[in-house]
């Protein structure tokens, strides 16, 4: 064992702790450091042998950085040999990376366990390295490319944070950006702040819910008075003093606790009515299942929430409501919630429409609008969120968004987007659903294709009968008639197969009874496909014309390299390919 310290500073360092190291002198240390990070396998092996000797001197007190560096460099050396499979290399790199992250963050853990991402962030280790360790431990193994990338980054980090410090006589393994006491105090402070924030959020949630319940109570009372007086249900009186005070409080929460207010509004019993609330407003609860493809908000229910929406009429708040409504759709809610969520989205977009006549027509009873001025919506984001939350009403909502954009998309792009959306939701993007005989009907499924074939056959027969003498109405075309081939088709196929052992089958065969790859009369035993007389020869014996070989100028190894190489390096060597060819036999 050797003690390393500066003789010139001996008097000043008498009271300090001396660091006992395993290398003989600074020259040996520099020698091992240079060889470790030389990228030369032979030199790296020599450095690993020296570190093995150091471990014998260190015993149980081997520095974590030295041990982790040796493990990772050993992975690179074994990787360079080309003798290990990809899965073996992934497991090898994975074990070294997992040990590094665990050992390097273990010293920072306290009695209360803290996330590894936070501990790693304190010592400047990025989050993706911790995620890589998490995938190696709990999930599907990452690719070899990511393992090599993680190994390279960690080695650079160790070189900078440990090995370079030793060169400057800073013999330490303290990678903390702050002292342990300060880190503990900071963690306790953050925990208290998080606890206080959650408590305030719970209190705000309770107050907002009580406010909205009070608002509904006032509105139900107003509706009952209108029903007793026999007045028009669409004409609601001005807000009372109590309702005005409630609306003022709601407006206050829209700025102080905006997210909490939106979360409460999305709950059942508020913007999403319950069956009891619909019955109290004389709305049939079964109406929400009449037309899921074009949802429409009941007029009474819209006027019920109109005073509240008018005080929340800000661009930020309305955009957040739209975002939350689409987020709720993506959670695959019940049909009742889906209908009213889609109805609110449609109503908000419609009331903000560029055409005032269209919006006034929608609210022709009360002649009131939710928005006084047109709001600016993030149209591209709305399209993305709408498509990412598919439901039966998605084509209808997407059509509204596309028609109301300030800078509309090209017509072809709109049609393609609507058609793709309709295919996904199994609905039609036209204003009217085409009938089965409509030739413009999109082909979504095999049944649509069969209907198209039947329709075309029926139309051809009708045309043929109109050009000849009248005859009785015939039954729909059968599958036998559909399977018949015209003389022109048979002639065209025979011409394409000229000189081949194959020929067109003209027999009436019910092909739907046979799976792909089988022919009538074929037994289940696959040996029936073997011919009686055959000969074999290897790939190397195959005669290939030189003029048939592809010529490559400038990049001779291009096609071969693309087949035998992958993102993580060569998959097969030329020796492997030769062995494969030698083992193949051609009939």
Coordinates of C-alpha atoms in Angstrom, one line a residue:
X1 CA 0.0 0.0 0.0
X2 CA 1.2 3.5 -0.8
X3 CA 0.4 6.9 0.7
X4 CA 0.1 9.7 -1.8
X5 CA 0.3 13.3 -0.7
X6 CA 2.2 16.4 -1.6
X7 CA 5.5 16.7 0.4
X8 CA 5.6 20.4 0.0
X9 CA 2.3 20.7 1.7
X10 CA 3.1 18.3 4.5
X11 CA 2.9 20.8 7.3
X12 CA -0.4 22.1 6.1
X13 CA -2.0 18.7 5.7
X14 CA -1.0 17.2 9.0
X15 CA -4.5 17.7 10.4
X16 CA -6.3 16.5 7.2
X17 CA -7.3 12.9 6.3
X18 CA -4.8 11.1 4.1
X19 CA -6.1 9.1 1.2
X20 CA -4.7 5.6 0.8
X21 CA -4.7 4.4 -2.8
X22 CA -3.7 1.2 -4.5
X23 CA -1.4 2.5 -7.3
X24 CA 2.3 2.8 -6.7
X25 CA 2.8 6.3 -8.0
X26 CA 1.2 8.9 -10.2
X27 CA 2.9 7.4 -13.3
X28 CA 1.2 4.1 -12.8
X29 CA -2.2 5.9 -12.4
X30 CA -1.7 7.9 -15.6
X31 CA -0.6 4.7 -17.4
X32 CA -3.8 2.9 -16.4
X33 CA -6.0 5.9 -17.2
X34 CA -4.5 6.3 -20.7
X35 CA -5.0 2.6 -21.5
X36 CA -8.5 2.4 -20.1
X37 CA -9.9 5.2 -22.4
X38 CA -7.6 4.4 -25.4
X39 CA -10.4 2.5 -27.3
X40 CA -7.8 -0.2 -28.1
X41 CA -8.9 -3.7 -26.8
X42 CA -5.3 -4.9 -26.2
X43 CA -4.4 -1.8 -24.1
X44 CA -7.7 -1.9 -22.3
X45 CA -7.0 -5.5 -21.3
X46 CA -3.7 -4.5 -19.8
X47 CA -5.4 -1.7 -17.8
X48 CA -8.0 -4.2 -16.6
X49 CA -5.2 -6.5 -15.3
X50 CA -3.7 -3.6 -13.4
X51 CA -7.1 -2.7 -11.9
X52 CA -7.5 -6.4 -10.8
X53 CA -4.2 -5.9 -8.9
X54 CA -5.6 -2.7 -7.4
X55 CA -8.7 -4.6 -6.2
X56 CA -6.5 -7.0 -4.3
X57 CA -4.9 -4.1 -2.5
X58 CA -8.1 -2.2 -1.9
X59 CA -10.0 -5.3 -0.6
X60 CA -13.6 -4.4 0.3
X61 CA -12.9 -0.7 0.0
X62 CA -12.5 -0.5 -3.8
X63 CA -13.9 2.8 -5.1
X64 CA -17.2 2.5 -6.8
X65 CA -16.0 4.5 -9.8
X66 CA -13.0 2.2 -10.3
X67 CA -15.1 -0.9 -10.2
X68 CA -17.8 0.5 -12.5
X69 CA -15.2 1.7 -15.0
X70 CA -13.6 -1.7 -15.1
X71 CA -17.0 -3.4 -15.6
X72 CA -18.0 -1.1 -18.5
X73 CA -14.6 -1.3 -20.2
X74 CA -14.7 -5.1 -19.9
X75 CA -18.0 -4.9 -21.8
X76 CA -16.4 -3.0 -24.6
X77 CA -13.5 -5.4 -24.8
X78 CA -15.8 -8.4 -25.1
X79 CA -17.9 -6.6 -27.6
X80 CA -14.9 -5.9 -29.9
X81 CA -14.2 -9.6 -30.2
X82 CA -17.3 -10.3 -32.2
X83 CA -17.8 -13.7 -30.5
X84 CA -20.9 -12.9 -28.4
X85 CA -24.5 -12.8 -29.6
X86 CA -26.5 -9.6 -29.5
X87 CA -28.6 -10.8 -26.5
X88 CA -25.5 -11.8 -24.6
X89 CA -24.0 -8.3 -25.1
X90 CA -27.2 -6.6 -24.1
X91 CA -27.3 -8.6 -20.8
X92 CA -23.6 -7.9 -20.3
X93 CA -23.9 -4.1 -20.8
X94 CA -27.2 -4.1 -18.8
X95 CA -25.7 -5.6 -15.7
X96 CA -22.8 -3.1 -15.7
X97 CA -25.2 -0.1 -16.2
X98 CA -27.6 -1.3 -13.6
X99 CA -24.8 -1.8 -11.0
X100 CA -23.4 1.7 -11.9
X101 CA -26.7 3.5 -11.3
X102 CA -27.5 1.6 -8.2
X103 CA -24.1 1.9 -6.6
X104 CA -23.6 5.6 -7.6
X105 CA -27.0 6.7 -6.1
X106 CA -27.0 4.3 -3.1
X107 CA -24.9 6.6 -0.9
X108 CA -27.5 9.4 -1.3
X109 CA -30.5 7.4 -0.1
X110 CA -31.8 8.3 3.3
X111 CA -34.4 6.7 5.6
X112 CA -37.1 8.0 3.3
X113 CA -36.6 6.5 -0.1
X114 CA -36.3 9.1 -2.9
X115 CA -36.6 8.6 -6.7
X116 CA -33.5 7.6 -8.6
X117 CA -34.2 10.3 -11.2
X118 CA -33.8 13.0 -8.5
X119 CA -30.7 11.5 -7.0
X120 CA -29.1 11.0 -10.4
X121 CA -30.0 14.6 -11.3
X122 CA -28.1 15.9 -8.3
X123 CA -24.8 14.4 -9.8
X124 CA -25.5 15.5 -13.4
X125 CA -26.6 12.1 -14.7
X126 CA -29.4 12.6 -17.3
X127 CA -32.8 11.0 -16.9
X128 CA -32.5 8.8 -20.0
X129 CA -29.7 6.8 -18.3
X130 CA -32.0 6.1 -15.3
X131 CA -34.8 5.2 -17.7
X132 CA -32.3 2.8 -19.5
X133 CA -31.6 1.2 -16.1
X134 CA -35.4 0.9 -15.4
X135 CA -36.0 -0.8 -18.8
X136 CA -33.2 -3.2 -18.1
X137 CA -34.6 -4.1 -14.7
X138 CA -38.4 -4.1 -15.2
X139 CA -39.3 -3.9 -18.8
X140 CA -38.4 -5.2 -22.2
X141 CA -34.6 -5.2 -22.8
X142 CA -33.5 -2.2 -24.9
X143 CA -31.5 -2.5 -28.1
X144 CA -27.7 -3.0 -28.2
X145 CA -27.4 0.4 -29.7
X146 CA -28.9 2.1 -26.6
X147 CA -26.7 -0.1 -24.3
X148 CA -23.6 1.0 -26.1
X149 CA -24.7 4.6 -26.0
X150 CA -25.3 4.4 -22.3
X151 CA -21.9 2.7 -21.7
X152 CA -20.1 5.4 -23.6
X153 CA -21.9 8.2 -21.8
X154 CA -21.2 6.7 -18.3
X155 CA -17.5 6.2 -19.1
X156 CA -17.2 9.8 -20.2
X157 CA -19.0 10.8 -17.0
X158 CA -16.6 8.7 -14.8
X159 CA -13.6 10.1 -16.7
X160 CA -14.7 13.6 -15.9
X161 CA -16.1 13.2 -12.4
X162 CA -13.6 10.7 -10.9
X163 CA -10.5 10.0 -12.9
X164 CA -9.7 13.6 -13.9
X165 CA -10.1 14.7 -10.2
X166 CA -7.5 12.2 -9.1
X167 CA -5.1 13.8 -11.5
X168 CA -5.7 17.1 -9.7
X169 CA -5.0 15.5 -6.3
X170 CA -8.8 15.7 -5.4
X171 CA -9.0 12.2 -4.1
X172 CA -12.7 12.0 -3.4
X173 CA -15.8 10.1 -4.4
X174 CA -18.2 12.9 -3.4
X175 CA -20.3 13.6 -6.6
X176 CA -23.0 15.5 -4.7
X177 CA -23.7 19.0 -6.0
X178 CA -24.4 20.0 -2.4
X179 CA -23.7 18.6 1.0
X180 CA -25.9 15.8 2.4
X181 CA -27.3 18.1 5.1
X182 CA -28.4 20.7 2.5
X183 CA -29.9 18.0 0.3
X184 CA -31.8 16.6 3.2
X185 CA -33.2 20.1 4.1
X186 CA -34.1 20.8 0.5
X187 CA -36.0 17.5 0.3
X188 CA -37.9 18.2 3.5
X189 CA -38.8 21.7 2.3
X190 CA -40.0 20.3 -1.1
X191 CA -42.1 17.7 0.7
X192 CA -43.8 20.3 2.9
X193 CA -44.5 22.5 -0.1
X194 CA -46.0 19.6 -2.0
X195 CA -48.1 18.6 1.0
X196 CA -49.3 22.2 1.4
X197 CA -50.1 22.5 -2.3
X198 CA -52.2 19.3 -2.2
X199 CA -54.1 20.5 0.8
X200 CA -54.9 23.8 -0.9
X201 CA -56.1 21.9 -4.0
X202 CA -58.4 19.8 -1.9
X203 CA -59.9 22.8 -0.2
X204 CA -60.3 24.6 -3.6
X205 CA -62.0 21.5 -5.1
X206 CA -64.5 21.4 -2.2
X207 CA -65.3 25.1 -2.5
X208 CA -65.7 25.0 -6.3
X209 CA -68.0 22.0 -6.0
X210 CA -70.2 23.7 -3.4
X211 CA -70.4 26.8 -5.7
X212 CA -71.5 24.8 -8.7
X213 CA -74.1 23.0 -6.7
X214 CA -75.4 26.3 -5.5
X215 CA -75.5 27.5 -9.1
X216 CA -77.5 24.4 -10.2
X217 CA -79.9 24.9 -7.3
X218 CA -80.7 28.5 -8.4
X219 CA -81.1 27.4 -12.0
X220 CA -83.4 24.5 -11.1
X221 CA -85.5 26.9 -9.0
X222 CA -85.7 29.3 -11.9
X223 CA -86.8 26.6 -14.3
X224 CA -89.5 25.4 -11.9
X225 CA -90.9 29.0 -11.7
X226 CA -91.0 29.2 -15.5
X227 CA -92.9 25.9 -15.6
X228 CA -95.4 27.1 -13.0
X229 CA -96.0 30.4 -14.8
X230 CA -96.4 28.6 -18.1
X231 CA -93.8 30.9 -19.8
X232 CA -91.6 30.0 -22.7
X233 CA -88.9 27.6 -21.6
X234 CA -86.4 29.2 -24.0
X235 CA -86.7 32.7 -22.4
X236 CA -84.9 32.7 -19.1
X237 CA -85.0 35.8 -16.8
X238 CA -82.0 37.8 -15.9
X239 CA -79.8 36.5 -13.1
X240 CA -81.0 37.1 -9.5
X241 CA -78.9 38.7 -6.8
X242 CA -77.9 35.3 -5.4
X243 CA -77.0 34.0 -8.8
X244 CA -74.9 37.0 -9.6
X245 CA -72.9 36.6 -6.4
X246 CA -72.3 32.9 -7.3
X247 CA -71.2 33.8 -10.8
X248 CA -68.8 36.3 -9.3
X249 CA -67.2 33.7 -7.1
X250 CA -67.0 31.3 -10.1
X251 CA -65.2 33.9 -12.1
X252 CA -62.8 34.4 -9.3
X253 CA -62.0 30.7 -9.2
X254 CA -61.5 30.7 -13.0
X255 CA -58.3 32.7 -12.5
X256 CA -57.2 31.4 -9.1
X257 CA -58.0 27.7 -9.5
X258 CA -58.6 27.3 -13.2
X259 CA -57.7 23.6 -13.4
X260 CA -59.7 22.7 -10.3
X261 CA -62.8 24.4 -11.8
X262 CA -62.5 22.6 -15.1
X263 CA -62.0 19.2 -13.4
X264 CA -65.2 19.7 -11.4
X265 CA -67.2 20.8 -14.4
X266 CA -66.2 17.6 -16.2
X267 CA -67.7 15.4 -13.4
X268 CA -71.1 13.8 -13.7
X269 CA -73.8 16.1 -12.5
X270 CA -72.4 19.3 -14.0
X271 CA -71.7 19.7 -17.7
X272 CA -72.4 16.0 -17.9
X273 CA -76.0 15.7 -16.6
X274 CA -77.4 12.8 -14.7
X275 CA -80.6 11.0 -15.6
X276 CA -82.4 12.7 -12.6
X277 CA -81.2 16.2 -13.8
X278 CA -82.5 15.5 -17.3
X279 CA -85.9 14.5 -16.0
X280 CA -86.0 17.6 -13.9
X281 CA -85.5 19.7 -17.0
X282 CA -88.1 17.6 -18.9
X283 CA -85.4 16.1 -21.2
X284 CA -85.8 12.5 -22.3
X285 CA -82.6 10.7 -21.1
X286 CA -82.9 8.3 -24.1
X287 CA -82.5 11.1 -26.6
X288 CA -78.7 11.0 -26.2
X289 CA -78.6 7.7 -28.1
X290 CA -80.7 8.8 -31.0
X291 CA -77.8 10.1 -33.2
X292 CA -74.3 9.5 -31.8
X293 CA -72.8 10.5 -35.2
X294 CA -74.2 14.1 -35.0
X295 CA -74.6 15.0 -31.3
X296 CA -76.7 18.1 -30.4
X297 CA -77.0 19.7 -27.0
X298 CA -80.5 20.0 -25.7
X299 CA -81.6 23.7 -25.8
X300 CA -82.9 23.7 -22.2
X301 CA -79.6 22.3 -20.9
X302 CA -77.6 24.8 -22.9
X303 CA -79.6 27.7 -21.4
X304 CA -79.2 26.1 -18.0
X305 CA -75.4 26.6 -18.2
X306 CA -75.4 29.7 -20.4
X307 CA -74.9 32.3 -17.5
X308 CA -72.0 30.4 -16.1
X309 CA -70.3 30.0 -19.5
X310 CA -70.7 33.7 -20.3
X311 CA -68.7 34.7 -17.2
X312 CA -66.0 32.2 -18.2
X313 CA -65.8 33.6 -21.6
X314 CA -62.0 33.9 -22.0
X315 CA -59.8 32.5 -24.7
X316 CA -57.5 30.7 -22.2
X317 CA -60.4 29.1 -20.3
X318 CA -62.3 28.0 -23.3
X319 CA -59.2 26.4 -24.9
X320 CA -58.6 24.5 -21.7
X321 CA -62.2 23.3 -21.6
X322 CA -61.9 22.1 -25.2
X323 CA -58.6 20.3 -24.3
X324 CA -60.1 18.7 -21.3
X325 CA -63.2 17.6 -23.2
X326 CA -61.1 15.9 -25.8
X327 CA -59.0 14.3 -23.1
X328 CA -62.2 12.9 -21.5
X329 CA -63.2 11.4 -24.9
X330 CA -59.8 9.6 -25.2
X331 CA -60.6 7.8 -21.9
X332 CA -63.4 5.8 -23.7
X333 CA -66.3 7.0 -21.5
X334 CA -69.8 5.6 -21.5
X335 CA -72.1 6.4 -24.4
X336 CA -74.0 8.9 -22.2
X337 CA -70.8 10.8 -21.3
X338 CA -69.5 10.5 -24.9
X339 CA -72.7 12.1 -26.3
X340 CA -72.7 15.1 -24.0
X341 CA -68.9 15.6 -24.2
X342 CA -69.1 15.6 -28.0
X343 CA -72.2 17.9 -27.8
X344 CA -70.4 20.5 -25.8
X345 CA -67.4 20.4 -28.2
X346 CA -69.7 20.9 -31.1
X347 CA -71.6 23.7 -29.3
X348 CA -68.4 25.6 -28.4
X349 CA -67.1 25.4 -32.0
X350 CA -70.5 26.3 -33.5
X351 CA -71.0 29.3 -31.3
X352 CA -67.5 30.5 -32.2
X353 CA -68.2 30.1 -35.9
X354 CA -67.2 32.7 -38.4
X355 CA -70.7 32.9 -39.7
X356 CA -72.8 34.9 -37.2
X357 CA -76.0 33.8 -39.0
X358 CA -75.1 30.2 -38.4
X359 CA -74.5 30.8 -34.7
X360 CA -77.7 32.9 -34.3
X361 CA -79.7 30.2 -36.1
X362 CA -78.4 27.8 -33.5
X363 CA -79.7 30.1 -30.7
X364 CA -82.7 31.5 -32.4
X365 CA -84.9 31.0 -29.3
X366 CA -83.0 33.2 -26.9
X367 CA -80.9 35.2 -29.4
X368 CA -78.0 35.0 -27.0
X369 CA -74.5 33.6 -27.7
X370 CA -71.8 32.2 -25.5
X371 CA -69.1 34.3 -27.1
X372 CA -69.4 38.0 -27.7
X373 CA -66.3 38.1 -30.0
X374 CA -64.7 35.3 -32.0
X375 CA -62.0 33.5 -30.0
X376 CA -58.7 32.2 -31.5
X377 CA -58.4 28.5 -31.3
X378 CA -55.2 26.5 -31.9
X379 CA -56.7 24.7 -34.9
X380 CA -53.8 22.4 -35.6
X381 CA -53.8 21.2 -32.0
X382 CA -57.6 20.8 -32.1
X383 CA -57.2 18.5 -35.2
X384 CA -54.6 16.4 -33.4
X385 CA -56.6 16.1 -30.2
X386 CA -59.8 15.3 -32.1
X387 CA -58.2 12.5 -34.1
X388 CA -56.4 11.1 -31.0
X389 CA -59.8 10.8 -29.2
X390 CA -61.9 8.6 -31.7
X391 CA -65.6 8.2 -31.0
X392 CA -68.7 7.9 -33.2
X393 CA -68.9 11.7 -33.4
X394 CA -65.3 12.2 -34.4
X395 CA -66.0 12.7 -38.2
X396 CA -68.8 15.2 -37.3
X397 CA -66.5 17.2 -35.0
X398 CA -63.6 17.1 -37.4
X399 CA -65.8 18.4 -40.2
X400 CA -66.8 21.3 -37.9
X401 CA -63.1 22.1 -37.1
X402 CA -62.0 21.9 -40.7
X403 CA -64.8 24.2 -41.9
X404 CA -64.2 26.9 -39.3
X405 CA -60.4 27.2 -39.5
X406 CA -59.0 30.6 -40.2
X407 CA -56.5 29.1 -42.7
X408 CA -58.3 26.0 -44.0
X409 CA -56.4 22.9 -45.2
X410 CA -56.4 22.0 -48.9
X411 CA -59.6 20.4 -50.0
X412 CA -57.8 17.1 -50.8
X413 CA -56.2 17.0 -47.4
X414 CA -59.6 17.6 -45.7
X415 CA -61.2 14.8 -47.7
X416 CA -58.4 12.3 -47.0
X417 CA -58.4 13.2 -43.3
X418 CA -62.2 12.8 -43.1
X419 CA -62.1 9.5 -45.0
X420 CA -59.4 8.0 -42.8
X421 CA -61.3 9.2 -39.7
X422 CA -64.5 7.6 -41.0
X423 CA -62.7 4.3 -41.7
X424 CA -61.4 4.2 -38.1
X425 CA -64.8 5.0 -36.6
X426 CA -66.8 3.0 -39.1
X427 CA -68.9 5.9 -40.1
X428 CA -69.4 8.0 -43.3
X429 CA -67.9 11.4 -43.6
X430 CA -70.5 12.6 -46.1
X431 CA -73.5 14.6 -44.9
X432 CA -75.8 11.7 -45.8
X433 CA -74.9 8.1 -45.5
X434 CA -74.9 6.4 -48.9
X435 CA -77.0 3.4 -49.4
X436 CA -75.6 0.0 -50.3
X437 CA -76.2 0.5 -54.0
X438 CA -74.4 3.8 -54.1
X439 CA -71.2 3.4 -56.1
X440 CA -69.6 6.2 -54.0
X441 CA -69.9 4.1 -50.9
X442 CA -66.4 3.8 -49.3
X443 CA -65.0 0.2 -49.0
X444 CA -64.1 -0.2 -45.3
X445 CA -64.7 -4.0 -44.8
X446 CA -65.1 -7.2 -46.7
X447 CA -68.8 -6.8 -46.4
X448 CA -68.6 -3.4 -48.1
X449 CA -66.6 -5.0 -51.0
X450 CA -69.2 -7.8 -51.4
X451 CA -72.0 -5.2 -51.5
X452 CA -70.1 -3.3 -54.1
X453 CA -69.6 -6.4 -56.3
X454 CA -73.3 -7.3 -56.0
X455 CA -74.3 -3.7 -56.9
X456 CA -72.0 -3.6 -59.9
X457 CA -73.3 -7.0 -61.1
X458 CA -76.9 -5.9 -60.7
X459 CA -76.3 -2.7 -62.6
X460 CA -74.6 -4.6 -65.5
X461 CA -77.5 -7.0 -65.7
X462 CA -80.0 -4.1 -65.7
X463 CA -78.1 -2.4 -68.5
X464 CA -78.0 -5.7 -70.5
X465 CA -81.7 -6.3 -70.0
X466 CA -82.6 -2.7 -71.1
X467 CA -80.8 -3.3 -74.4
X468 CA -82.7 -6.5 -75.1
X469 CA -86.2 -7.8 -74.9
X470 CA -88.1 -7.4 -71.6
X471 CA -87.7 -10.2 -69.2
X472 CA -88.9 -11.1 -65.8
X473 CA -87.0 -9.7 -62.7
X474 CA -84.2 -12.1 -61.8
X475 CA -83.0 -12.9 -58.3
X476 CA -79.9 -11.3 -56.9
X477 CA -76.6 -12.6 -58.4
X478 CA -75.2 -15.7 -56.8
X479 CA -71.6 -16.4 -55.9
X480 CA -71.4 -18.8 -58.8
X481 CA -72.1 -16.0 -61.3
X482 CA -69.6 -13.7 -59.6
X483 CA -66.9 -16.3 -59.9
X484 CA -67.3 -16.7 -63.7
X485 CA -64.6 -15.1 -65.7
X486 CA -65.2 -13.4 -69.0
X487 CA -63.5 -14.7 -72.2
X488 CA -61.3 -11.6 -72.4
X489 CA -60.1 -12.1 -68.8
X490 CA -59.2 -15.8 -69.5
X491 CA -57.4 -14.9 -72.7
X492 CA -55.4 -12.2 -71.0
X493 CA -54.3 -14.5 -68.2
X494 CA -53.4 -17.4 -70.5
X495 CA -51.2 -15.0 -72.5
X496 CA -49.5 -13.9 -69.3
X497 CA -48.9 -17.6 -68.4
X498 CA -47.6 -18.6 -71.8
X499 CA -44.6 -20.9 -71.5
X500 CA -45.3 -21.6 -67.8
X501 CA -46.4 -24.8 -66.2
X502 CA -49.3 -22.9 -64.7
X503 CA -52.7 -22.4 -66.4
X504 CA -55.9 -20.6 -65.6
X505 CA -58.5 -22.8 -63.8
X506 CA -61.9 -22.5 -65.5
X507 CA -63.7 -25.1 -63.4
X508 CA -66.5 -24.0 -61.1
X509 CA -64.7 -24.3 -57.7
X510 CA -66.1 -22.9 -54.4
X511 CA -62.8 -21.3 -53.5
X512 CA -64.2 -19.8 -50.3
X513 CA -64.2 -23.3 -48.8
X514 CA -60.4 -23.6 -49.2
X515 CA -57.9 -21.6 -47.2
X516 CA -55.1 -19.8 -49.0
X517 CA -52.3 -22.1 -50.1
X518 CA -54.5 -25.2 -50.6
X519 CA -56.2 -26.5 -53.7
X520 CA -59.2 -28.9 -54.1
X521 CA -58.3 -32.5 -53.5
X522 CA -55.1 -31.7 -51.6
X523 CA -54.7 -34.0 -48.5
X524 CA -53.6 -32.7 -45.1
X525 CA -50.3 -34.5 -45.3
X526 CA -47.7 -32.0 -46.7
X527 CA -45.6 -34.9 -48.1
X528 CA -48.0 -35.0 -51.0
X529 CA -46.4 -31.9 -52.4
X530 CA -43.1 -33.8 -53.0
X531 CA -42.4 -35.0 -56.5
X532 CA -41.4 -38.6 -57.2
X533 CA -38.1 -37.8 -58.9
X534 CA -35.9 -34.9 -58.0
X535 CA -32.2 -34.0 -57.6
X536 CA -30.5 -31.5 -55.3
X537 CA -27.5 -29.3 -55.6
X538 CA -25.9 -26.6 -53.3
X539 CA -26.0 -22.9 -53.8
X540 CA -22.4 -22.9 -54.8
X541 CA -23.1 -25.3 -57.7
X542 CA -25.9 -23.0 -59.0
X543 CA -24.9 -21.5 -62.4
X544 CA -25.4 -17.7 -62.5
X545 CA -24.8 -15.7 -65.6
X546 CA -22.4 -12.9 -65.1
X547 CA -24.5 -10.5 -67.1
X548 CA -27.4 -11.1 -64.6
X549 CA -25.3 -9.9 -61.7
X550 CA -26.1 -6.3 -60.6
X551 CA -23.3 -3.9 -61.2
X552 CA -22.4 -1.4 -58.5
X553 CA -20.2 1.6 -59.2
X554 CA -18.7 3.6 -56.4
X555 CA -20.2 1.4 -53.6
X556 CA -19.3 -2.2 -54.2
X557 CA -20.6 -3.4 -50.8
X558 CA -23.8 -1.5 -50.8
X559 CA -26.5 -4.2 -51.3
X560 CA -24.7 -6.8 -49.4
X561 CA -23.9 -4.4 -46.6
X562 CA -27.6 -3.4 -46.3
X563 CA -28.7 -7.0 -46.0
X564 CA -26.1 -8.2 -43.5
X565 CA -25.8 -5.1 -41.4
X566 CA -28.2 -3.5 -39.0
X567 CA -28.4 -0.4 -36.8
X568 CA -26.3 -2.2 -34.1
X569 CA -23.5 -3.4 -36.5
X570 CA -23.0 -6.5 -38.7
X571 CA -25.6 -9.2 -38.1
X572 CA -23.8 -11.9 -40.3
X573 CA -20.2 -12.0 -41.3
X574 CA -19.1 -13.2 -44.7
X575 CA -18.0 -16.4 -43.0
X576 CA -21.5 -16.9 -41.6
X577 CA -23.0 -16.3 -45.1
X578 CA -20.7 -18.9 -46.6
X579 CA -21.8 -21.4 -44.0
X580 CA -25.5 -20.7 -44.7
X581 CA -25.0 -21.1 -48.5
X582 CA -23.1 -24.3 -48.0
X583 CA -26.0 -25.8 -46.0
X584 CA -28.7 -24.8 -48.5
X585 CA -29.9 -27.3 -51.1
X586 CA -32.0 -26.5 -54.1
X587 CA -34.5 -28.9 -55.7

